[in-house]
Short mmCIF file of C-alpha atoms in Angstrom, two decimals:
data_model
loop_
_atom_site.label_atom_id
_atom_site.label_comp_id
_atom_site.label_asym_id
_atom_site.label_seq_id
_atom_site.Cartn_x
_atom_site.Cartn_y
_atom_site.Cartn_z
CA MET A 1 -15.60 13.97 -14.07
CA SER A 2 -14.13 15.89 -17.05
CA ASP A 3 -12.21 14.22 -19.84
CA LEU A 4 -9.05 15.99 -18.66
CA THR A 5 -9.48 14.68 -15.08
CA LEU A 6 -10.32 11.22 -16.36
CA ASN A 7 -7.24 11.13 -18.56
CA SER A 8 -5.06 12.31 -15.66
CA GLU A 9 -6.48 9.58 -13.41
CA VAL A 10 -5.96 6.87 -16.10
CA ASN A 11 -2.41 8.08 -16.62
CA TRP A 12 -1.73 7.97 -12.87
CA GLN A 13 -3.08 4.43 -12.61
CA ALA A 14 -0.95 3.33 -15.55
CA ARG A 15 2.19 4.82 -13.98
CA VAL A 16 1.46 3.09 -10.65
CA ALA A 17 0.74 -0.23 -12.37
CA HIS A 18 3.93 0.03 -14.43
CA ALA A 19 6.11 0.91 -11.39
CA PHE A 20 4.80 -2.00 -9.32
CA SER A 21 4.94 -4.46 -12.21
CA ARG A 22 8.54 -3.49 -12.79
CA ALA A 23 9.29 -3.97 -9.08
CA ALA A 24 7.49 -7.34 -8.82
CA PRO A 25 10.53 -9.73 -9.28
CA ARG A 26 12.44 -8.09 -6.41
CA TYR A 27 9.50 -7.03 -4.27
CA ASP A 28 9.59 -9.85 -1.68
CA VAL A 29 13.29 -9.42 -1.04
CA LEU A 30 13.02 -5.69 -0.37
CA ALA A 31 9.61 -5.37 1.22
CA THR A 32 10.81 -5.61 4.84
CA ALA A 33 8.96 -2.49 6.00
CA GLN A 34 5.75 -3.53 4.22
CA ARG A 35 5.89 -6.97 5.90
CA GLN A 36 6.34 -5.56 9.37
CA ILE A 37 3.56 -3.02 8.94
CA GLY A 38 1.23 -5.74 7.64
CA GLU A 39 1.70 -7.71 10.84
CA MET A 40 -0.14 -4.87 12.61
CA LEU A 41 -3.33 -6.20 10.99
CA TRP A 42 -2.85 -9.89 11.49
CA GLY A 43 -3.77 -10.34 15.11
CA SER A 44 -7.09 -8.58 14.79
CA LEU A 45 -8.60 -10.64 11.98
CA PRO A 46 -11.87 -12.49 12.67
CA SER A 47 -11.83 -16.19 13.44
CA ARG A 48 -14.05 -17.00 10.42
CA ALA A 49 -14.52 -15.67 6.94
CA PHE A 50 -16.04 -17.05 3.78
CA ASN A 51 -15.27 -14.60 0.94
CA VAL A 52 -11.97 -12.80 1.55
CA LEU A 53 -10.42 -10.05 -0.56
CA ASP A 54 -6.77 -9.02 -0.34
CA MET A 55 -7.04 -5.57 -1.87
CA GLY A 56 -3.68 -4.51 -3.34
CA CYS A 57 -2.25 -8.03 -2.97
CA GLY A 58 1.09 -7.42 -4.67
CA THR A 59 2.98 -10.70 -5.04
CA GLY A 60 0.48 -12.55 -2.90
CA PHE A 61 2.39 -12.91 0.40
CA TRP A 62 -0.57 -11.91 2.56
CA THR A 63 -3.09 -13.57 0.22
CA GLN A 64 -1.46 -16.91 0.77
CA ARG A 65 -1.42 -16.36 4.51
CA LEU A 66 -5.13 -15.54 4.37
CA ALA A 67 -5.72 -18.74 2.44
CA GLU A 68 -3.94 -20.67 5.22
CA LEU A 69 -5.87 -18.86 7.92
CA TYR A 70 -9.25 -19.45 6.22
CA PRO A 71 -8.81 -22.80 4.40
CA ASN A 72 -12.52 -23.12 3.53
CA ALA A 73 -12.95 -19.56 2.25
CA ARG A 74 -12.87 -18.22 -1.31
CA ILE A 75 -9.76 -16.09 -1.40
CA THR A 76 -9.23 -13.31 -3.98
CA GLY A 77 -6.08 -11.29 -4.51
CA LEU A 78 -6.71 -8.04 -6.38
CA ASP A 79 -4.02 -5.72 -7.78
CA LEU A 80 -3.71 -2.96 -10.29
CA ALA A 81 -0.27 -4.19 -11.55
CA PRO A 82 -0.29 -7.19 -13.96
CA GLY A 83 3.34 -7.95 -13.05
CA MET A 84 2.47 -8.35 -9.41
CA LEU A 85 -0.37 -10.72 -10.20
CA GLU A 86 1.82 -12.81 -12.46
CA GLN A 87 4.36 -13.22 -9.67
CA ALA A 88 1.58 -14.15 -7.24
CA ARG A 89 0.16 -16.72 -9.67
CA GLN A 90 3.52 -18.32 -10.27
CA ARG A 91 4.29 -18.59 -6.54
CA TYR A 92 0.97 -19.64 -5.16
CA GLY A 93 -0.98 -21.18 -7.95
CA GLU A 94 -4.59 -21.09 -9.06
CA SER A 95 -6.31 -22.10 -5.81
CA ILE A 96 -6.40 -18.39 -5.07
CA HIS A 97 -8.37 -16.23 -7.53
CA TRP A 98 -6.05 -13.54 -8.90
CA GLN A 99 -8.05 -10.55 -10.09
CA PRO A 100 -6.84 -7.43 -11.93
CA GLY A 101 -8.63 -4.36 -10.68
CA ASP A 102 -8.72 -0.98 -8.99
CA ALA A 103 -9.77 -0.40 -5.37
CA ALA A 104 -11.85 2.61 -6.50
CA THR A 105 -13.92 0.48 -8.94
CA LEU A 106 -13.97 -3.01 -7.45
CA PRO A 107 -15.01 -5.73 -9.94
CA PHE A 108 -17.46 -7.45 -7.56
CA GLY A 109 -21.20 -7.31 -6.94
CA LYS A 110 -22.95 -5.90 -3.92
CA HIS A 111 -22.46 -7.85 -0.66
CA ALA A 112 -19.93 -10.21 -2.29
CA ILE A 113 -17.15 -10.00 0.32
CA ASP A 114 -17.26 -10.47 4.09
CA LEU A 115 -13.63 -9.68 4.87
CA VAL A 116 -11.28 -7.22 3.16
CA PHE A 117 -7.57 -7.15 4.04
CA SER A 118 -5.46 -4.34 2.57
CA ASN A 119 -1.88 -3.58 3.55
CA LEU A 120 -0.31 -0.37 2.28
CA ALA A 121 -2.31 -0.11 -0.93
CA VAL A 122 -5.07 2.52 -0.65
CA GLN A 123 -2.57 5.41 -0.35
CA TRP A 124 -1.95 4.86 -4.09
CA CYS A 125 -5.63 5.63 -4.83
CA ARG A 126 -6.25 9.31 -5.52
CA ASP A 127 -9.94 9.20 -4.53
CA ILE A 128 -10.12 7.78 -1.02
CA GLY A 129 -13.83 8.49 -0.95
CA ALA A 130 -14.45 6.24 -3.93
CA VAL A 131 -12.44 3.45 -2.25
CA MET A 132 -14.55 3.63 0.92
CA GLU A 133 -17.77 3.75 -1.04
CA GLU A 134 -16.68 0.61 -2.93
CA LEU A 135 -15.77 -1.17 0.27
CA TYR A 136 -19.26 -0.39 1.66
CA ARG A 137 -20.88 -1.63 -1.55
CA VAL A 138 -19.09 -4.99 -1.78
CA LEU A 139 -19.07 -5.85 1.96
CA THR A 140 -21.81 -8.03 3.36
CA PRO A 141 -23.81 -6.62 6.26
CA GLY A 142 -21.63 -7.33 9.27
CA GLY A 143 -18.57 -7.51 7.02
CA GLN A 144 -15.18 -6.09 8.04
CA ALA A 145 -12.25 -4.27 6.37
CA HIS A 146 -8.82 -4.30 7.99
CA ILE A 147 -6.53 -1.73 6.38
CA THR A 148 -3.16 -0.11 6.79
CA THR A 149 -2.47 3.04 4.77
CA LEU A 150 0.06 5.86 4.89
CA LEU A 151 -0.34 9.46 6.10
CA PRO A 152 1.49 12.66 5.22
CA GLY A 153 5.06 12.69 6.46
CA THR A 154 5.93 9.27 5.09
CA LEU A 155 9.42 9.23 3.60
CA GLU A 156 10.12 12.66 5.01
CA GLU A 157 13.81 11.85 5.38
CA ILE A 158 14.09 11.07 1.69
CA ALA A 159 12.40 14.33 0.79
CA PHE A 160 14.87 16.19 3.03
CA ALA A 161 17.91 14.41 1.65
CA TRP A 162 17.01 15.11 -1.95
CA GLN A 163 15.52 18.55 -1.26
CA ARG A 164 12.53 17.57 -3.32
CA PRO A 165 9.13 17.81 -1.62
CA GLU A 166 7.68 15.64 -4.38
CA ALA A 167 9.53 12.69 -2.89
CA LEU A 168 6.85 12.72 -0.21
CA LEU A 169 3.89 10.50 -1.01
CA GLN A 170 0.82 12.63 -1.65
CA THR A 171 -1.50 10.96 0.81
CA PRO A 172 -4.77 12.18 2.31
CA ASP A 173 -4.53 13.29 5.95
CA ARG A 174 -6.18 11.37 8.79
CA ALA A 175 -9.19 13.77 8.91
CA SER A 176 -9.83 13.28 5.19
CA VAL A 177 -9.72 9.48 5.58
CA GLU A 178 -12.10 9.62 8.56
CA ARG A 179 -14.47 11.90 6.63
CA ALA A 180 -14.47 9.54 3.64
CA ILE A 181 -15.24 6.58 5.90
CA GLY A 182 -18.11 8.43 7.57
CA GLU A 183 -19.64 9.50 4.27
CA SER A 184 -19.42 5.94 2.88
CA GLY A 185 -21.58 4.46 5.65
CA LEU A 186 -18.76 2.33 7.14
CA THR A 187 -18.02 2.52 10.85
CA ILE A 188 -14.61 2.77 12.41
CA THR A 189 -14.39 0.13 15.08
CA ARG A 190 -10.72 0.72 15.80
CA GLN A 191 -7.94 2.92 14.51
CA ALA A 192 -4.36 3.78 15.40
CA ALA A 193 -1.85 6.23 13.94
CA THR A 194 1.81 5.27 14.42
CA VAL A 195 5.17 6.18 13.05
CA GLU A 196 7.23 3.15 12.03
CA ARG A 197 10.91 3.75 11.40
CA PHE A 198 13.26 1.48 9.50
CA TYR A 199 17.01 1.83 9.30
CA TYR A 200 19.42 1.27 6.42
CA PRO A 201 23.23 1.27 6.22
CA ASP A 202 23.55 3.86 3.46
CA LEU A 203 21.71 5.93 0.85
CA LYS A 204 21.98 3.16 -1.76
CA ALA A 205 20.17 0.76 0.56
CA VAL A 206 17.51 3.40 1.33
CA MET A 207 16.76 4.01 -2.32
CA ALA A 208 16.76 0.28 -3.13
CA SER A 209 14.12 -0.25 -0.41
CA ILE A 210 11.90 2.37 -2.04
CA LYS A 211 12.48 1.70 -5.72
CA GLY A 212 12.50 -2.05 -5.18
CA VAL A 213 8.95 -2.13 -4.00
CA GLY A 214 7.64 0.23 -6.65
CA ALA A 215 7.07 3.04 -4.22
CA GLN A 216 8.91 5.68 -6.25
CA ILE A 217 7.36 6.63 -9.54
CA ALA A 218 9.96 8.18 -11.79
CA ARG A 219 9.29 11.76 -12.81
CA PRO A 220 9.38 12.56 -16.54
CA GLN A 221 12.89 13.67 -17.67
CA ALA A 222 14.32 13.14 -14.18
CA SER A 223 18.09 13.02 -14.02
CA LEU A 224 20.61 13.13 -11.18
CA SER A 225 24.23 14.25 -11.38
CA ARG A 226 27.03 12.96 -9.20
CA ASN A 227 26.85 16.26 -7.33
CA ASP A 228 23.13 15.72 -6.69
CA ILE A 229 23.83 12.28 -5.20
CA ALA A 230 26.74 13.46 -3.10
CA ALA A 231 24.68 16.36 -1.70
CA ALA A 232 21.81 14.04 -0.87
CA GLN A 233 24.22 11.62 0.90
CA ALA A 234 25.63 14.49 2.99
CA ARG A 235 22.19 15.70 3.99
CA PHE A 236 20.98 12.20 4.87
CA GLU A 237 24.06 11.64 7.00
CA GLN A 238 22.85 14.46 9.22
CA LEU A 239 19.93 12.22 10.19
CA ARG A 240 21.96 9.08 10.89
CA GLN A 241 21.13 7.21 14.09
CA PRO A 242 23.11 4.45 15.74
CA GLU A 243 20.87 1.95 13.96
CA GLY A 244 21.49 3.54 10.54
CA LEU A 245 19.81 5.98 8.21
CA PRO A 246 16.07 6.33 9.18
CA VAL A 247 13.08 6.10 6.85
CA SER A 248 9.70 6.89 8.41
CA TYR A 249 6.35 5.46 7.54
CA HIS A 250 3.38 7.34 9.06
CA CYS A 251 0.82 4.56 9.29
CA LEU A 252 -2.89 4.53 9.89
CA THR A 253 -4.34 1.19 10.91
CA LEU A 254 -8.11 0.90 10.43
CA HIS A 255 -10.68 -1.70 11.38
CA LEU A 256 -13.94 -0.88 9.62
CA GLY A 257 -17.33 -2.49 9.84
CA LYS A 258 -20.57 -2.43 7.88
CA SER A 259 -23.68 -2.48 10.06
CA LEU A 260 -26.10 -5.36 9.91
#
């Protein structure tokens, strides 16, 4: 990796960490979509686990639920954003181990974890191959990873309303994710691609739902005029459904295993 590439990656991670740290105090109020998508993983978790990692734990909502599900396990919540970890620590205390870190360079030894849970986190990692290689490294033989991530097309309505393609999350496509998994040595035991739509009363509520969970990283020198906002509102209104203004999340749910 060149110095230029490395600096770009470090800058990206810093921007992501800053955006999510800033969003941390309001995250739980506004994370309705994230909560509902996370439920897609919950029913498939194994009955027993001993060393559990919530990768991209945010404010610790799922980490605490994992601690309740596996009361005798060592539970670790890992996140890139210090602000998220601070919120988690304040809410759920020190019985859970709160660990700063990056999914692409996990701070654990080989075979340290037997269950990884990760809800809507790995799409923020630019190198999906590195993430899968790290999962393979840290999982015990027979270990499992249960993951939701996002696919291209997520937030397409917002990109249309603002007429800015960069509003779309730059996520790897399904084929790229599958290839990265195969190259890592992990096995896909189950997967499903779905489109989850959530509805909001107006543009202000839409943007609050995105910004409030850190999912929009401000562009340098970005500014919007009243005309820009009015035009975006008019375009978004073209998409209105009886339930409200739609926002789509293209989700990939993955159950991965490491062979014995």
